Short mmCIF file of N, CA and C in Angstrom, two decimals:
data_model
loop_
_atom_site.label_atom_id
_atom_site.label_comp_id
_atom_site.label_asym_id
_atom_site.label_seq_id
_atom_site.Cartn_x
_atom_site.Cartn_y
_atom_site.Cartn_z
N MET A 1 0.79 -1.22 0.02
CA MET A 1 0.03 0.16 -0.05
C MET A 1 0.98 1.23 0.06
N HIS A 2 2.17 1.11 0.29
CA HIS A 2 2.91 2.41 0.53
C HIS A 2 3.88 2.49 -0.51
N THR A 3 3.74 1.61 -1.73
CA THR A 3 4.72 1.89 -2.79
C THR A 3 4.20 2.89 -3.86
N GLY A 4 4.92 3.12 -4.70
CA GLY A 4 4.75 4.23 -5.65
C GLY A 4 3.38 4.92 -5.94
N PRO A 5 2.42 4.07 -6.62
CA PRO A 5 1.16 4.76 -6.68
C PRO A 5 0.36 4.88 -5.24
N GLY A 6 0.62 4.25 -4.24
CA GLY A 6 -0.01 4.29 -2.93
C GLY A 6 0.64 5.47 -2.23
N ARG A 7 1.71 5.87 -2.58
CA ARG A 7 2.39 7.10 -2.07
C ARG A 7 1.55 8.32 -2.62
N ALA A 8 1.64 8.18 -4.00
CA ALA A 8 1.21 9.36 -4.74
C ALA A 8 -0.38 9.44 -4.22
N LEU A 9 -1.13 8.53 -4.18
CA LEU A 9 -2.57 8.59 -3.87
C LEU A 9 -2.46 9.27 -2.53
N THR A 10 -1.82 8.74 -1.39
CA THR A 10 -1.87 9.44 -0.04
C THR A 10 -1.56 10.68 -0.25
N ALA A 11 -0.49 11.23 -1.02
CA ALA A 11 -0.04 12.64 -1.15
C ALA A 11 -1.07 13.62 -1.62
N VAL A 12 -1.98 12.89 -2.74
CA VAL A 12 -2.78 13.73 -3.20
C VAL A 12 -3.97 14.02 -2.28
N TYR A 13 -4.39 12.81 -1.54
CA TYR A 13 -5.33 13.00 -0.51
C TYR A 13 -5.05 13.85 0.58
N GLY A 14 -3.80 14.04 0.99
CA GLY A 14 -3.16 14.89 1.91
C GLY A 14 -3.54 16.01 1.49
N VAL A 15 -3.14 16.51 0.26
CA VAL A 15 -3.47 17.92 -0.14
C VAL A 15 -4.62 18.49 -0.16
N PHE A 16 -5.69 17.49 -0.64
CA PHE A 16 -7.12 17.67 -0.51
C PHE A 16 -7.75 17.83 0.80
N ALA A 17 -7.00 17.09 1.74
CA ALA A 17 -7.42 17.29 3.10
C ALA A 17 -7.03 18.64 3.67
N LEU A 18 -5.86 19.02 3.33
CA LEU A 18 -5.33 20.42 3.90
C LEU A 18 -6.23 21.46 3.21
N SER A 19 -6.34 21.46 1.86
CA SER A 19 -7.19 22.48 1.08
C SER A 19 -8.56 22.44 1.46
N ALA A 20 -9.28 21.35 1.54
CA ALA A 20 -10.42 21.40 1.76
C ALA A 20 -11.01 21.86 3.16
N THR A 21 -9.89 21.34 4.13
CA THR A 21 -10.18 21.72 5.61
C THR A 21 -9.81 23.40 5.51
N ALA A 22 -9.02 23.99 4.86
CA ALA A 22 -8.85 25.32 5.04
C ALA A 22 -9.93 26.24 4.22
N ARG A 23 -10.50 25.60 3.26
CA ARG A 23 -11.39 26.30 2.62
C ARG A 23 -12.68 26.28 3.33
N ALA A 24 -13.00 25.03 3.90
CA ALA A 24 -14.33 24.85 4.72
C ALA A 24 -14.30 25.81 6.02
N GLY A 25 -13.05 25.54 6.75
CA GLY A 25 -12.95 26.41 7.84
C GLY A 25 -13.00 28.07 7.69
N TYR A 26 -12.58 28.63 6.58
CA TYR A 26 -12.84 29.95 6.20
C TYR A 26 -14.37 30.15 5.96
N GLN A 27 -14.94 29.19 5.26
CA GLN A 27 -16.23 29.47 4.88
C GLN A 27 -17.04 29.39 6.11
N LEU A 28 -16.89 28.51 6.82
CA LEU A 28 -17.75 28.34 7.99
C LEU A 28 -17.82 29.62 9.11
N ILE A 29 -16.51 29.87 9.05
CA ILE A 29 -16.31 31.10 10.21
C ILE A 29 -16.71 32.41 9.54
N ARG A 30 -16.28 32.62 8.08
CA ARG A 30 -16.50 34.09 7.66
C ARG A 30 -17.92 34.27 6.81
N GLU A 31 -18.28 33.10 6.28
CA GLU A 31 -19.57 33.04 5.30
C GLU A 31 -20.68 32.29 5.38
N PHE A 32 -20.74 31.66 6.50
CA PHE A 32 -21.67 30.61 6.90
C PHE A 32 -23.16 30.91 6.33
N ASP A 33 -23.60 32.03 6.73
CA ASP A 33 -24.93 32.67 6.37
C ASP A 33 -25.09 32.71 4.95
N VAL A 34 -24.22 32.79 4.22
CA VAL A 34 -24.34 33.11 2.61
C VAL A 34 -24.81 31.76 1.95
N ALA A 35 -24.27 30.63 2.48
CA ALA A 35 -24.60 29.24 1.70
C ALA A 35 -24.30 28.01 3.02
N PRO A 36 -25.20 28.07 3.78
CA PRO A 36 -24.83 27.16 4.82
C PRO A 36 -24.79 25.64 4.43
N ILE A 37 -25.71 25.30 3.38
CA ILE A 37 -25.73 23.98 2.96
C ILE A 37 -24.28 23.55 2.22
N ALA A 38 -24.07 24.42 1.30
CA ALA A 38 -22.77 24.17 0.36
C ALA A 38 -21.53 24.29 1.48
N TYR A 39 -21.64 25.28 2.30
CA TYR A 39 -20.32 25.14 3.26
C TYR A 39 -20.20 23.98 4.30
N THR A 40 -21.39 23.65 4.73
CA THR A 40 -21.49 22.22 5.61
C THR A 40 -21.09 20.99 4.86
N LEU A 41 -21.34 21.00 3.61
CA LEU A 41 -20.92 19.86 2.72
C LEU A 41 -19.30 19.99 2.39
N SER A 42 -18.87 21.20 2.29
CA SER A 42 -17.52 21.38 2.23
C SER A 42 -16.63 20.72 3.48
N ALA A 43 -17.26 21.26 4.41
CA ALA A 43 -16.78 20.51 5.85
C ALA A 43 -16.81 19.08 5.85
N PHE A 44 -17.87 18.52 5.55
CA PHE A 44 -18.06 17.08 5.48
C PHE A 44 -16.91 16.55 4.43
N ALA A 45 -16.72 17.16 3.49
CA ALA A 45 -15.96 16.51 2.54
C ALA A 45 -14.41 16.62 2.93
N ALA A 46 -14.10 17.68 3.55
CA ALA A 46 -12.86 17.81 4.18
C ALA A 46 -12.61 16.64 5.47
N VAL A 47 -13.65 16.37 6.01
CA VAL A 47 -13.28 15.42 7.21
C VAL A 47 -13.27 13.71 6.28
N ILE A 48 -13.91 13.53 5.10
CA ILE A 48 -13.65 12.60 4.32
C ILE A 48 -12.40 12.25 3.90
N TYR A 49 -11.91 13.52 3.52
CA TYR A 49 -10.54 13.49 2.80
C TYR A 49 -9.49 13.32 4.26
N ILE A 50 -9.62 13.94 5.40
CA ILE A 50 -8.92 13.58 6.34
C ILE A 50 -8.98 12.07 6.70
N VAL A 51 -10.00 11.59 6.85
CA VAL A 51 -10.22 10.10 7.00
C VAL A 51 -9.38 9.38 6.23
N ALA A 52 -9.45 9.35 4.98
CA ALA A 52 -9.03 8.75 3.89
C ALA A 52 -7.54 8.92 4.04
N THR A 53 -7.07 9.95 4.31
CA THR A 53 -5.49 10.30 4.19
C THR A 53 -4.97 9.47 5.37
N VAL A 54 -5.58 9.45 6.62
CA VAL A 54 -5.12 8.95 7.81
C VAL A 54 -5.02 7.30 7.50
N CYS A 55 -6.09 6.82 6.97
CA CYS A 55 -6.23 5.54 6.81
C CYS A 55 -5.02 5.04 5.75
N LEU A 56 -5.07 5.71 4.54
CA LEU A 56 -3.90 5.42 3.69
C LEU A 56 -2.53 5.46 4.34
N VAL A 57 -2.37 6.26 5.17
CA VAL A 57 -1.10 6.30 5.84
C VAL A 57 -0.91 5.25 6.91
N ILE A 58 -1.91 4.86 7.61
CA ILE A 58 -1.74 3.67 8.66
C ILE A 58 -1.51 2.52 7.61
N GLY A 59 -2.42 2.20 6.78
CA GLY A 59 -2.14 1.03 6.13
C GLY A 59 -2.39 -0.52 6.58
N ARG A 60 -2.94 -0.53 7.54
CA ARG A 60 -3.51 -1.84 8.35
C ARG A 60 -4.83 -2.25 7.74
N ARG A 61 -5.24 -3.46 8.31
CA ARG A 61 -6.49 -3.98 7.69
C ARG A 61 -7.81 -3.10 7.79
N ILE A 62 -8.03 -2.91 9.13
CA ILE A 62 -9.01 -2.22 9.51
C ILE A 62 -8.88 -0.65 8.81
N SER A 63 -7.75 -0.01 8.98
CA SER A 63 -7.57 1.34 8.20
C SER A 63 -8.03 1.29 6.72
N HIS A 64 -7.49 -0.05 6.14
CA HIS A 64 -7.74 -0.16 4.71
C HIS A 64 -9.27 -0.41 4.48
N ARG A 65 -10.07 -1.09 5.24
CA ARG A 65 -11.52 -0.98 5.26
C ARG A 65 -12.09 0.35 5.25
N ILE A 66 -11.57 1.36 6.47
CA ILE A 66 -12.16 2.42 6.53
C ILE A 66 -11.89 3.59 5.42
N ALA A 67 -10.70 3.29 4.90
CA ALA A 67 -10.49 4.00 3.60
C ALA A 67 -11.19 3.63 2.48
N LEU A 68 -11.61 2.35 2.38
CA LEU A 68 -12.46 1.76 1.20
C LEU A 68 -13.78 2.56 1.57
N ALA A 69 -14.34 2.78 2.56
CA ALA A 69 -15.80 3.37 2.92
C ALA A 69 -15.61 4.71 2.91
N ALA A 70 -14.42 5.43 3.08
CA ALA A 70 -14.32 6.82 2.80
C ALA A 70 -14.32 7.17 1.44
N CYS A 71 -13.62 6.30 0.58
CA CYS A 71 -13.51 6.56 -0.94
C CYS A 71 -15.10 6.33 -1.31
N GLY A 72 -15.79 5.39 -0.89
CA GLY A 72 -17.13 5.10 -1.40
C GLY A 72 -18.10 6.44 -1.07
N ILE A 73 -18.06 6.81 0.07
CA ILE A 73 -18.74 7.92 0.60
C ILE A 73 -18.41 9.13 -0.23
N GLU A 74 -17.12 9.21 -0.27
CA GLU A 74 -16.72 10.72 -1.31
C GLU A 74 -17.25 10.43 -2.67
N PHE A 75 -17.20 9.43 -3.32
CA PHE A 75 -17.64 9.09 -4.54
C PHE A 75 -19.19 9.53 -4.63
N ILE A 76 -19.82 8.93 -3.87
CA ILE A 76 -21.29 8.99 -3.67
C ILE A 76 -21.66 10.63 -3.30
N GLY A 77 -20.84 11.10 -2.42
CA GLY A 77 -21.15 12.68 -2.31
C GLY A 77 -21.02 13.48 -3.29
N VAL A 78 -19.78 13.12 -4.27
CA VAL A 78 -19.66 13.95 -5.20
C VAL A 78 -20.67 13.84 -6.41
N ILE A 79 -20.90 12.59 -6.46
CA ILE A 79 -22.46 12.43 -7.48
C ILE A 79 -23.52 13.06 -6.90
N VAL A 80 -24.00 12.95 -5.76
CA VAL A 80 -25.29 13.50 -5.49
C VAL A 80 -25.13 14.99 -5.16
N VAL A 81 -24.12 15.48 -4.67
CA VAL A 81 -23.98 17.04 -4.69
C VAL A 81 -23.76 17.66 -6.09
N GLY A 82 -22.93 16.77 -6.80
CA GLY A 82 -22.97 17.29 -8.24
C GLY A 82 -24.11 17.45 -9.10
N ILE A 83 -25.03 16.50 -8.81
CA ILE A 83 -26.52 16.49 -9.42
C ILE A 83 -27.22 17.61 -8.60
N LEU A 84 -27.26 17.65 -7.52
CA LEU A 84 -28.01 18.55 -6.68
C LEU A 84 -27.41 20.19 -7.02
N SER A 85 -26.39 20.34 -7.39
CA SER A 85 -25.83 21.57 -7.66
C SER A 85 -26.27 22.23 -8.97
N TYR A 86 -26.86 21.24 -9.97
CA TYR A 86 -27.48 21.72 -11.11
C TYR A 86 -28.97 21.74 -10.93
N THR A 87 -29.42 20.75 -9.94
CA THR A 87 -30.81 20.71 -9.96
C THR A 87 -31.53 21.72 -9.14
N HIS A 88 -30.66 22.04 -8.01
CA HIS A 88 -31.09 23.11 -6.97
C HIS A 88 -30.07 23.96 -6.76
N PRO A 89 -29.72 24.85 -7.86
CA PRO A 89 -28.77 25.63 -7.67
C PRO A 89 -28.74 26.96 -6.67
N GLU A 90 -30.29 27.09 -6.16
CA GLU A 90 -30.47 28.01 -5.12
C GLU A 90 -29.64 27.70 -3.60
N ASP A 91 -29.73 26.29 -3.47
CA ASP A 91 -29.01 25.67 -2.37
C ASP A 91 -27.30 25.73 -2.52
N PHE A 92 -27.10 26.31 -3.49
CA PHE A 92 -25.53 26.14 -3.91
C PHE A 92 -25.17 27.56 -4.21
N ALA A 93 -25.44 28.78 -3.57
CA ALA A 93 -25.08 30.05 -3.94
C ALA A 93 -23.78 30.16 -4.22
N LYS A 94 -23.03 29.60 -3.28
CA LYS A 94 -21.59 29.40 -3.44
C LYS A 94 -21.34 28.04 -3.62
N PRO A 95 -20.13 27.61 -4.26
CA PRO A 95 -19.66 26.17 -4.47
C PRO A 95 -19.21 25.51 -3.27
N SER A 96 -19.35 24.28 -3.34
CA SER A 96 -18.65 23.55 -2.31
C SER A 96 -17.41 22.60 -3.11
N VAL A 97 -16.80 21.81 -2.19
CA VAL A 97 -15.71 21.16 -2.94
C VAL A 97 -16.41 20.21 -4.06
N TRP A 98 -17.55 19.54 -3.73
CA TRP A 98 -18.25 18.60 -4.53
C TRP A 98 -19.11 19.31 -5.56
N SER A 99 -19.63 20.49 -5.55
CA SER A 99 -20.37 21.18 -6.34
C SER A 99 -19.78 20.95 -8.03
N ASN A 100 -20.91 20.65 -8.81
CA ASN A 100 -20.68 20.73 -10.13
C ASN A 100 -19.55 19.53 -10.50
N PHE A 101 -19.74 18.48 -9.58
CA PHE A 101 -18.77 17.40 -9.77
C PHE A 101 -17.52 17.54 -9.65
N GLY A 102 -17.07 18.53 -8.85
CA GLY A 102 -15.71 19.11 -8.25
C GLY A 102 -15.13 19.93 -9.49
N SER A 103 -16.07 20.52 -10.26
CA SER A 103 -15.50 21.54 -11.30
C SER A 103 -14.41 22.55 -10.98
N GLY A 104 -14.46 23.13 -9.74
CA GLY A 104 -13.71 24.11 -9.13
C GLY A 104 -12.35 23.59 -8.73
N TYR A 105 -12.29 22.34 -8.75
CA TYR A 105 -10.94 21.72 -8.56
C TYR A 105 -10.65 20.66 -9.54
N GLY A 106 -10.93 20.95 -10.88
CA GLY A 106 -10.50 20.18 -12.18
C GLY A 106 -11.08 18.94 -11.97
N PHE A 107 -12.07 18.63 -11.55
CA PHE A 107 -12.92 17.34 -11.63
C PHE A 107 -12.15 16.42 -10.79
N ILE A 108 -11.07 16.71 -10.17
CA ILE A 108 -10.34 15.76 -9.22
C ILE A 108 -11.24 15.18 -8.15
N PRO A 109 -12.15 15.86 -7.59
CA PRO A 109 -12.88 15.24 -6.52
C PRO A 109 -13.73 14.01 -7.09
N LEU A 110 -14.08 14.02 -8.31
CA LEU A 110 -14.80 13.04 -9.02
C LEU A 110 -13.88 11.93 -9.52
N ILE A 111 -12.71 12.11 -9.87
CA ILE A 111 -11.86 11.08 -10.26
C ILE A 111 -11.07 10.48 -9.19
N LEU A 112 -10.61 11.28 -8.16
CA LEU A 112 -9.81 10.77 -7.00
C LEU A 112 -10.43 9.41 -6.35
N PRO A 113 -11.72 9.59 -5.71
CA PRO A 113 -12.23 8.58 -5.18
C PRO A 113 -12.09 7.14 -6.01
N LEU A 114 -12.43 7.27 -7.54
CA LEU A 114 -12.23 6.07 -8.19
C LEU A 114 -10.94 5.58 -8.31
N ILE A 115 -9.94 6.34 -8.42
CA ILE A 115 -8.39 5.84 -8.38
C ILE A 115 -8.38 5.21 -6.86
N GLY A 116 -8.74 5.97 -5.95
CA GLY A 116 -8.64 5.29 -4.62
C GLY A 116 -9.30 4.12 -4.36
N LEU A 117 -10.46 3.86 -4.88
CA LEU A 117 -11.22 2.66 -4.74
C LEU A 117 -10.23 1.51 -5.52
N TRP A 118 -9.80 2.04 -6.74
CA TRP A 118 -9.27 0.91 -7.63
C TRP A 118 -7.89 0.48 -6.85
N TRP A 119 -7.37 1.25 -6.22
CA TRP A 119 -5.84 1.24 -5.57
C TRP A 119 -6.10 0.11 -4.30
N LEU A 120 -7.02 0.54 -3.60
CA LEU A 120 -7.44 0.17 -2.51
C LEU A 120 -7.83 -1.65 -2.66
N ILE A 121 -8.66 -1.75 -3.62
CA ILE A 121 -9.18 -3.08 -4.00
C ILE A 121 -7.78 -3.88 -4.39
N ARG A 122 -7.19 -3.26 -5.32
CA ARG A 122 -6.02 -3.97 -5.77
C ARG A 122 -5.19 -4.52 -4.87
N VAL A 123 -4.68 -3.50 -4.01
CA VAL A 123 -3.70 -3.72 -2.76
C VAL A 123 -4.51 -4.67 -1.92
N GLY A 124 -5.76 -4.72 -1.54
CA GLY A 124 -6.57 -5.71 -0.89
C GLY A 124 -6.56 -7.10 -1.24
N ARG A 125 -6.49 -7.28 -2.73
CA ARG A 125 -6.71 -8.49 -3.36
C ARG A 125 -5.07 -9.05 -3.24
N ARG A 126 -4.23 -8.09 -3.46
CA ARG A 126 -2.70 -8.74 -3.51
C ARG A 126 -2.42 -9.15 -1.93
N ALA A 127 -2.86 -8.38 -0.92
CA ALA A 127 -2.62 -8.90 0.50
C ALA A 127 -3.39 -10.22 0.82
N ASN A 128 -4.27 -10.34 0.26
CA ASN A 128 -5.27 -11.64 0.73
C ASN A 128 -4.42 -12.80 -0.06
N ARG A 129 -3.94 -12.60 -1.26
CA ARG A 129 -3.07 -13.79 -1.82
C ARG A 129 -1.97 -14.03 -1.13
N ASP A 130 -1.17 -12.95 -0.57
CA ASP A 130 0.05 -13.38 0.01
C ASP A 130 -0.11 -14.13 1.26
#
């Protein structure tokens, strides 16, 4: 889990954990009344990124399962929030990390959990064979 692609994945999750946490913290403190739903979702996304990062760093069996769950929740969140940001734009006066399928972050929030799930499943299968 801690080889080339795993390290890169962990680094990207770490960057997203820091950036989403900083953005959500600022939004919640300074502008919460402008778009409470979007900013609460940004904070939730930050928590998911932190959990995934920590679990990828730990790399044990239980943390592997938690990382799988975090990536799954992240992917579902991006899809649901992405759809809602188009169907209910009034609730997303300001964008969250997952708004418009993560377009504000170059769609990385949409792609990252898929890569994370792929890597975690691949590493999990390899560990079960050994």
